[in-house]
Amino acid sequence: MTMTAHAQETSIQEIERIWMERAIRSARESVTNGGGPFGALVVKDGEVVAVGNNQVTATLDPTAHAEVSVMRAACKQLDTFSLEGCVLVTSCEPCPMCLSSALWARVDRIVYAADRHDAAVAGFDDRRFYDLFDKKPASMWPMPVERLDVANRTAPFDEWLAKSDRVDY
């Protein structure tokens, strides 16, 4: 790898960490405001198009996960139903519904921090749904789904578990 390629890779990783911090901040704000511990953003051409968080209990909509909410907002912002050329950055590994939604939206790539096991510890155990999708290895998916290791990846879940007035779902 040349110095230029290495510098570009480092720069991309730093930018992705900044995006991830923003997604985690959105998740933490959601917990503070009575929502679920999930946050996400959509990026196109290096610019954040939309930021969102979990709206399930706020809107009484079981499909209003952070990823779905932010993809809806990004589509409105971009005036299109296709998020081709976009990156979905999310505080937690997307559940199968959100993965499917990202596929339908034609998202180029997904980057997440906490994983399904971190979510299960906080009471969000979607293992039975993941089992339906785990038949095909991730390497065969039409878009990369990659974990970005950040130190505070479980902060939204920690705050969620510490919140005595949370609405479990």
PDB file of N, CA, C and O in Angstrom, residues 93-139:
ATOM      1  N   GLU A  93     -25.825  -3.092  15.025  1.00  0.00           N
ATOM      2  CA  GLU A  93     -26.034  -3.977  13.875  1.00  0.00           C
ATOM      3  C   GLU A  93     -27.517  -3.993  13.512  1.00  0.00           C
ATOM      4  O   GLU A  93     -28.366  -4.235  14.370  1.00  0.00           O
ATOM      5  N   PRO A  94     -27.846  -3.716  12.278  1.00  0.00           N
ATOM      6  CA  PRO A  94     -29.259  -3.682  11.894  1.00  0.00           C
ATOM      7  C   PRO A  94     -29.926  -5.050  12.049  1.00  0.00           C
ATOM      8  O   PRO A  94     -29.343  -6.079  11.745  1.00  0.00           O
ATOM      9  N   CYS A  95     -31.173  -5.006  12.498  1.00  0.00           N
ATOM     10  CA  CYS A  95     -31.965  -6.225  12.580  1.00  0.00           C
ATOM     11  C   CYS A  95     -32.323  -6.663  11.154  1.00  0.00           C
ATOM     12  O   CYS A  95     -32.116  -5.914  10.200  1.00  0.00           O
ATOM     13  N   PRO A  96     -32.860  -7.853  10.999  1.00  0.00           N
ATOM     14  CA  PRO A  96     -33.223  -8.313   9.663  1.00  0.00           C
ATOM     15  C   PRO A  96     -34.197  -7.394   8.920  1.00  0.00           C
ATOM     16  O   PRO A  96     -34.073  -7.214   7.710  1.00  0.00           O
ATOM     17  N   MET A  97     -35.141  -6.771   9.626  1.00  0.00           N
ATOM     18  CA  MET A  97     -36.068  -5.854   8.958  1.00  0.00           C
ATOM     19  C   MET A  97     -35.302  -4.657   8.394  1.00  0.00           C
ATOM     20  O   MET A  97     -35.538  -4.235   7.252  1.00  0.00           O
ATOM     21  N   CYS A  98     -34.380  -4.125   9.182  1.00  0.00           N
ATOM     22  CA  CYS A  98     -33.620  -2.956   8.733  1.00  0.00           C
ATOM     23  C   CYS A  98     -32.648  -3.329   7.619  1.00  0.00           C
ATOM     24  O   CYS A  98     -32.448  -2.546   6.683  1.00  0.00           O
ATOM     25  N   LEU A  99     -32.060  -4.523   7.693  1.00  0.00           N
ATOM     26  CA  LEU A  99     -31.212  -4.997   6.596  1.00  0.00           C
ATOM     27  C   LEU A  99     -32.019  -5.097   5.306  1.00  0.00           C
ATOM     28  O   LEU A  99     -31.575  -4.668   4.244  1.00  0.00           O
ATOM     29  N   SER A 100     -33.208  -5.670   5.417  1.00  0.00           N
ATOM     30  CA  SER A 100     -34.066  -5.793   4.236  1.00  0.00           C
ATOM     31  C   SER A 100     -34.445  -4.422   3.688  1.00  0.00           C
ATOM     32  O   SER A 100     -34.439  -4.205   2.472  1.00  0.00           O
ATOM     33  N   SER A 101     -34.749  -3.495   4.577  1.00  0.00           N
ATOM     34  CA  SER A 101     -35.098  -2.133   4.144  1.00  0.00           C
ATOM     35  C   SER A 101     -33.921  -1.470   3.436  1.00  0.00           C
ATOM     36  O   SER A 101     -34.100  -0.784   2.426  1.00  0.00           O
ATOM     37  N   ALA A 102     -32.725  -1.684   3.948  1.00  0.00           N
ATOM     38  CA  ALA A 102     -31.528  -1.110   3.315  1.00  0.00           C
ATOM     39  C   ALA A 102     -31.307  -1.719   1.932  1.00  0.00           C
ATOM     40  O   ALA A 102     -30.898  -1.024   1.000  1.00  0.00           O
ATOM     41  N   LEU A 103     -31.609  -3.000   1.803  1.00  0.00           N
ATOM     42  CA  LEU A 103     -31.511  -3.636   0.486  1.00  0.00           C
ATOM     43  C   LEU A 103     -32.504  -3.011  -0.483  1.00  0.00           C
ATOM     44  O   LEU A 103     -32.163  -2.684  -1.616  1.00  0.00           O
ATOM     45  N   TRP A 104     -33.747  -2.835  -0.032  1.00  0.00           N
ATOM     46  CA  TRP A 104     -34.777  -2.228  -0.891  1.00  0.00           C
ATOM     47  C   TRP A 104     -34.414  -0.798  -1.254  1.00  0.00           C
ATOM     48  O   TRP A 104     -34.709  -0.335  -2.362  1.00  0.00           O
ATOM     49  N   ALA A 105     -33.759  -0.093  -0.322  1.00  0.00           N
ATOM     50  CA  ALA A 105     -33.375   1.296  -0.574  1.00  0.00           C
ATOM     51  C   ALA A 105     -32.118   1.402  -1.433  1.00  0.00           C
ATOM     52  O   ALA A 105     -31.747   2.494  -1.839  1.00  0.00           O
ATOM     53  N   ARG A 106     -31.473   0.278  -1.682  1.00  0.00           N
ATOM     54  CA  ARG A 106     -30.259   0.232  -2.514  1.00  0.00           C
ATOM     55  C   ARG A 106     -29.061   0.935  -1.860  1.00  0.00           C
ATOM     56  O   ARG A 106     -28.216   1.527  -2.516  1.00  0.00           O
ATOM     57  N   VAL A 107     -29.004   0.885  -0.519  1.00  0.00           N
ATOM     58  CA  VAL A 107     -27.859   1.437   0.209  1.00  0.00           C
ATOM     59  C   VAL A 107     -26.599   0.709  -0.255  1.00  0.00           C
ATOM     60  O   VAL A 107     -26.613  -0.511  -0.426  1.00  0.00           O
ATOM     61  N   ASP A 108     -25.526   1.443  -0.464  1.00  0.00           N
ATOM     62  CA  ASP A 108     -24.273   0.838  -0.924  1.00  0.00           C
ATOM     63  C   ASP A 108     -23.562   0.039   0.156  1.00  0.00           C
ATOM     64  O   ASP A 108     -22.928  -0.972  -0.129  1.00  0.00           O
ATOM     65  N   ARG A 109     -23.657   0.512   1.407  1.00  0.00           N
ATOM     66  CA  ARG A 109     -22.856  -0.084   2.464  1.00  0.00           C
ATOM     67  C   ARG A 109     -23.462   0.254   3.815  1.00  0.00           C
ATOM     68  O   ARG A 109     -24.074   1.300   3.972  1.00  0.00           O
ATOM     69  N   ILE A 110     -23.267  -0.628   4.785  1.00  0.00           N
ATOM     70  CA  ILE A 110     -23.712  -0.392   6.157  1.00  0.00           C
ATOM     71  C   ILE A 110     -22.504  -0.499   7.076  1.00  0.00           C
ATOM     72  O   ILE A 110     -21.699  -1.424   6.947  1.00  0.00           O
ATOM     73  N   VAL A 111     -22.405   0.438   8.013  1.00  0.00           N
ATOM     74  CA  VAL A 111     -21.365   0.405   9.038  1.00  0.00           C
ATOM     75  C   VAL A 111     -22.086   0.495  10.384  1.00  0.00           C
ATOM     76  O   VAL A 111     -22.952   1.356  10.567  1.00  0.00           O
ATOM     77  N   TYR A 112     -21.752  -0.400  11.314  1.00  0.00           N
ATOM     78  CA  TYR A 112     -22.405  -0.395  12.622  1.00  0.00           C
ATOM     79  C   TYR A 112     -21.369  -0.535  13.732  1.00  0.00           C
ATOM     80  O   TYR A 112     -20.228  -0.916  13.491  1.00  0.00           O
ATOM     81  N   ALA A 113     -21.784  -0.244  14.980  1.00  0.00           N
ATOM     82  CA  ALA A 113     -20.880  -0.311  16.133  1.00  0.00           C
ATOM     83  C   ALA A 113     -21.231  -1.516  17.011  1.00  0.00           C
ATOM     84  O   ALA A 113     -20.594  -2.551  16.928  1.00  0.00           O
ATOM     85  N   ALA A 114     -22.249  -1.397  17.845  1.00  0.00           N
ATOM     86  CA  ALA A 114     -22.651  -2.516  18.712  1.00  0.00           C
ATOM     87  C   ALA A 114     -23.205  -3.633  17.837  1.00  0.00           C
ATOM     88  O   ALA A 114     -23.700  -3.381  16.731  1.00  0.00           O
ATOM     89  N   ASP A 115     -23.128  -4.855  18.329  1.00  0.00           N
ATOM     90  CA  ASP A 115     -23.648  -5.960  17.528  1.00  0.00           C
ATOM     91  C   ASP A 115     -24.891  -6.564  18.169  1.00  0.00           C
ATOM     92  O   ASP A 115     -25.367  -6.099  19.207  1.00  0.00           O
ATOM     93  N   ARG A 116     -25.413  -7.590  17.530  1.00  0.00           N
ATOM     94  CA  ARG A 116     -26.664  -8.226  17.991  1.00  0.00           C
ATOM     95  C   ARG A 116     -26.538  -8.780  19.403  1.00  0.00           C
ATOM     96  O   ARG A 116     -27.514  -8.833  20.146  1.00  0.00           O
ATOM     97  N   HIS A 117     -25.331  -9.179  19.802  1.00  0.00           N
ATOM     98  CA  HIS A 117     -25.121  -9.724  21.138  1.00  0.00           C
ATOM     99  C   HIS A 117     -25.163  -8.612  22.182  1.00  0.00           C
ATOM    100  O   HIS A 117     -25.721  -8.797  23.268  1.00  0.00           O
ATOM    101  N   ASP A 118     -24.603  -7.450  21.850  1.00  0.00           N
ATOM    102  CA  ASP A 118     -24.704  -6.288  22.740  1.00  0.00           C
ATOM    103  C   ASP A 118     -26.173  -5.910  22.920  1.00  0.00           C
ATOM    104  O   ASP A 118     -26.618  -5.602  24.026  1.00  0.00           O
ATOM    105  N   ALA A 119     -26.929  -5.923  21.836  1.00  0.00           N
ATOM    106  CA  ALA A 119     -28.351  -5.578  21.894  1.00  0.00           C
ATOM    107  C   ALA A 119     -29.126  -6.578  22.752  1.00  0.00           C
ATOM    108  O   ALA A 119     -29.996  -6.189  23.531  1.00  0.00           O
ATOM    109  N   ALA A 120     -28.798  -7.862  22.634  1.00  0.00           N
ATOM    110  CA  ALA A 120     -29.492  -8.894  23.413  1.00  0.00           C
ATOM    111  C   ALA A 120     -29.288  -8.681  24.906  1.00  0.00           C
ATOM    112  O   ALA A 120     -30.221  -8.856  25.698  1.00  0.00           O
ATOM    113  N   VAL A 121     -28.101  -8.272  25.308  1.00  0.00           N
ATOM    114  CA  VAL A 121     -27.815  -8.002  26.722  1.00  0.00           C
ATOM    115  C   VAL A 121     -28.734  -6.904  27.246  1.00  0.00           C
ATOM    116  O   VAL A 121     -29.159  -6.935  28.391  1.00  0.00           O
ATOM    117  N   ALA A 122     -29.070  -5.953  26.379  1.00  0.00           N
ATOM    118  CA  ALA A 122     -29.940  -4.843  26.773  1.00  0.00           C
ATOM    119  C   ALA A 122     -31.428  -5.162  26.615  1.00  0.00           C
ATOM    120  O   ALA A 122     -32.271  -4.297  26.796  1.00  0.00           O
ATOM    121  N   GLY A 123     -31.754  -6.406  26.264  1.00  0.00           N
ATOM    122  CA  GLY A 123     -33.153  -6.809  26.157  1.00  0.00           C
ATOM    123  C   GLY A 123     -33.707  -6.813  24.750  1.00  0.00           C
ATOM    124  O   GLY A 123     -34.903  -7.021  24.552  1.00  0.00           O
ATOM    125  N   PHE A 124     -32.870  -6.582  23.757  1.00  0.00           N
ATOM    126  CA  PHE A 124     -33.304  -6.572  22.361  1.00  0.00           C
ATOM    127  C   PHE A 124     -32.752  -7.812  21.671  1.00  0.00           C
ATOM    128  O   PHE A 124     -31.795  -7.743  20.913  1.00  0.00           O
ATOM    129  N   ASP A 125     -33.355  -8.937  21.974  1.00  0.00           N
ATOM    130  CA  ASP A 125     -32.859 -10.206  21.445  1.00  0.00           C
ATOM    131  C   ASP A 125     -33.674 -10.604  20.220  1.00  0.00           C
ATOM    132  O   ASP A 125     -34.793 -11.093  20.330  1.00  0.00           O
ATOM    133  N   ASP A 126     -33.092 -10.370  19.063  1.00  0.00           N
ATOM    134  CA  ASP A 126     -33.748 -10.681  17.793  1.00  0.00           C
ATOM    135  C   ASP A 126     -33.184 -11.956  17.173  1.00  0.00           C
ATOM    136  O   ASP A 126     -33.267 -12.146  15.967  1.00  0.00           O
ATOM    137  N   ARG A 127     -32.607 -12.808  18.005  1.00  0.00           N
ATOM    138  CA  ARG A 127     -31.924 -14.004  17.501  1.00  0.00           C
ATOM    139  C   ARG A 127     -32.801 -14.840  16.579  1.00  0.00           C
ATOM    140  O   ARG A 127     -32.361 -15.295  15.536  1.00  0.00           O
ATOM    141  N   ARG A 128     -34.066 -14.992  16.927  1.00  0.00           N
ATOM    142  CA  ARG A 128     -34.941 -15.833  16.097  1.00  0.00           C
ATOM    143  C   ARG A 128     -35.133 -15.239  14.704  1.00  0.00           C
ATOM    144  O   ARG A 128     -35.326 -15.947  13.735  1.00  0.00           O
ATOM    145  N   PHE A 129     -35.065 -13.893  14.606  1.00  0.00           N
ATOM    146  CA  PHE A 129     -35.178 -13.256  13.292  1.00  0.00           C
ATOM    147  C   PHE A 129     -33.869 -13.372  12.523  1.00  0.00           C
ATOM    148  O   PHE A 129     -33.864 -13.622  11.326  1.00  0.00           O
ATOM    149  N   TYR A 130     -32.752 -13.178  13.225  1.00  0.00           N
ATOM    150  CA  TYR A 130     -31.453 -13.328  12.570  1.00  0.00           C
ATOM    151  C   TYR A 130     -31.281 -14.737  12.032  1.00  0.00           C
ATOM    152  O   TYR A 130     -30.707 -14.936  10.962  1.00  0.00           O
ATOM    153  N   ASP A 131     -31.774 -15.717  12.779  1.00  0.00           N
ATOM    154  CA  ASP A 131     -31.644 -17.114  12.344  1.00  0.00           C
ATOM    155  C   ASP A 131     -32.266 -17.340  10.967  1.00  0.00           C
ATOM    156  O   ASP A 131     -31.785 -18.146  10.186  1.00  0.00           O
ATOM    157  N   LEU A 132     -33.327 -16.623  10.668  1.00  0.00           N
ATOM    158  CA  LEU A 132     -33.962 -16.735   9.358  1.00  0.00           C
ATOM    159  C   LEU A 132     -33.037 -16.254   8.248  1.00  0.00           C
ATOM    160  O   LEU A 132     -33.074 -16.755   7.136  1.00  0.00           O
ATOM    161  N   PHE A 133     -32.208 -15.251   8.564  1.00  0.00           N
ATOM    162  CA  PHE A 133     -31.352 -14.633   7.562  1.00  0.00           C
ATOM    163  C   PHE A 133     -29.947 -15.211   7.512  1.00  0.00           C
ATOM    164  O   PHE A 133     -29.227 -14.988   6.542  1.00  0.00           O
ATOM    165  N   ASP A 134     -29.548 -15.915   8.547  1.00  0.00           N
ATOM    166  CA  ASP A 134     -28.180 -16.409   8.621  1.00  0.00           C
ATOM    167  C   ASP A 134     -27.916 -17.611   7.729  1.00  0.00           C
ATOM    168  O   ASP A 134     -26.840 -18.192   7.770  1.00  0.00           O
ATOM    169  N   LYS A 135     -28.855 -17.975   6.920  1.00  0.00           N
ATOM    170  CA  LYS A 135     -28.672 -19.108   6.010  1.00  0.00           C
ATOM    171  C   LYS A 135     -27.657 -18.794   4.918  1.00  0.00           C
ATOM    172  O   LYS A 135     -27.016 -19.653   4.373  1.00  0.00           O
ATOM    173  N   LYS A 136     -27.523 -17.502   4.591  1.00  0.00           N
ATOM    174  CA  LYS A 136     -26.619 -17.070   3.527  1.00  0.00           C
ATOM    175  C   LYS A 136     -25.483 -16.263   4.170  1.00  0.00           C
ATOM    176  O   LYS A 136     -25.736 -15.299   4.874  1.00  0.00           O
ATOM    177  N   PRO A 137     -24.235 -16.641   3.935  1.00  0.00           N
ATOM    178  CA  PRO A 137     -23.124 -15.911   4.544  1.00  0.00           C
ATOM    179  C   PRO A 137     -23.109 -14.441   4.123  1.00  0.00           C
ATOM    180  O   PRO A 137     -23.496 -14.097   2.999  1.00  0.00           O
ATOM    181  N   ALA A 138     -22.659 -13.586   5.039  1.00  0.00           N
ATOM    182  CA  ALA A 138     -22.618 -12.141   4.773  1.00  0.00           C
ATOM    183  C   ALA A 138     -21.808 -11.823   3.524  1.00  0.00           C
ATOM    184  O   ALA A 138     -22.083 -10.842   2.837  1.00  0.00           O
ATOM    185  N   SER A 139     -20.835 -12.649   3.219  1.00  0.00           N
ATOM    186  CA  SER A 139     -20.005 -12.404   2.032  1.00  0.00           C
ATOM    187  C   SER A 139     -20.814 -12.505   0.740  1.00  0.00           C
ATOM    188  O   SER A 139     -20.387 -12.015  -0.301  1.00  0.00           O
TER     189      SER A 139
END
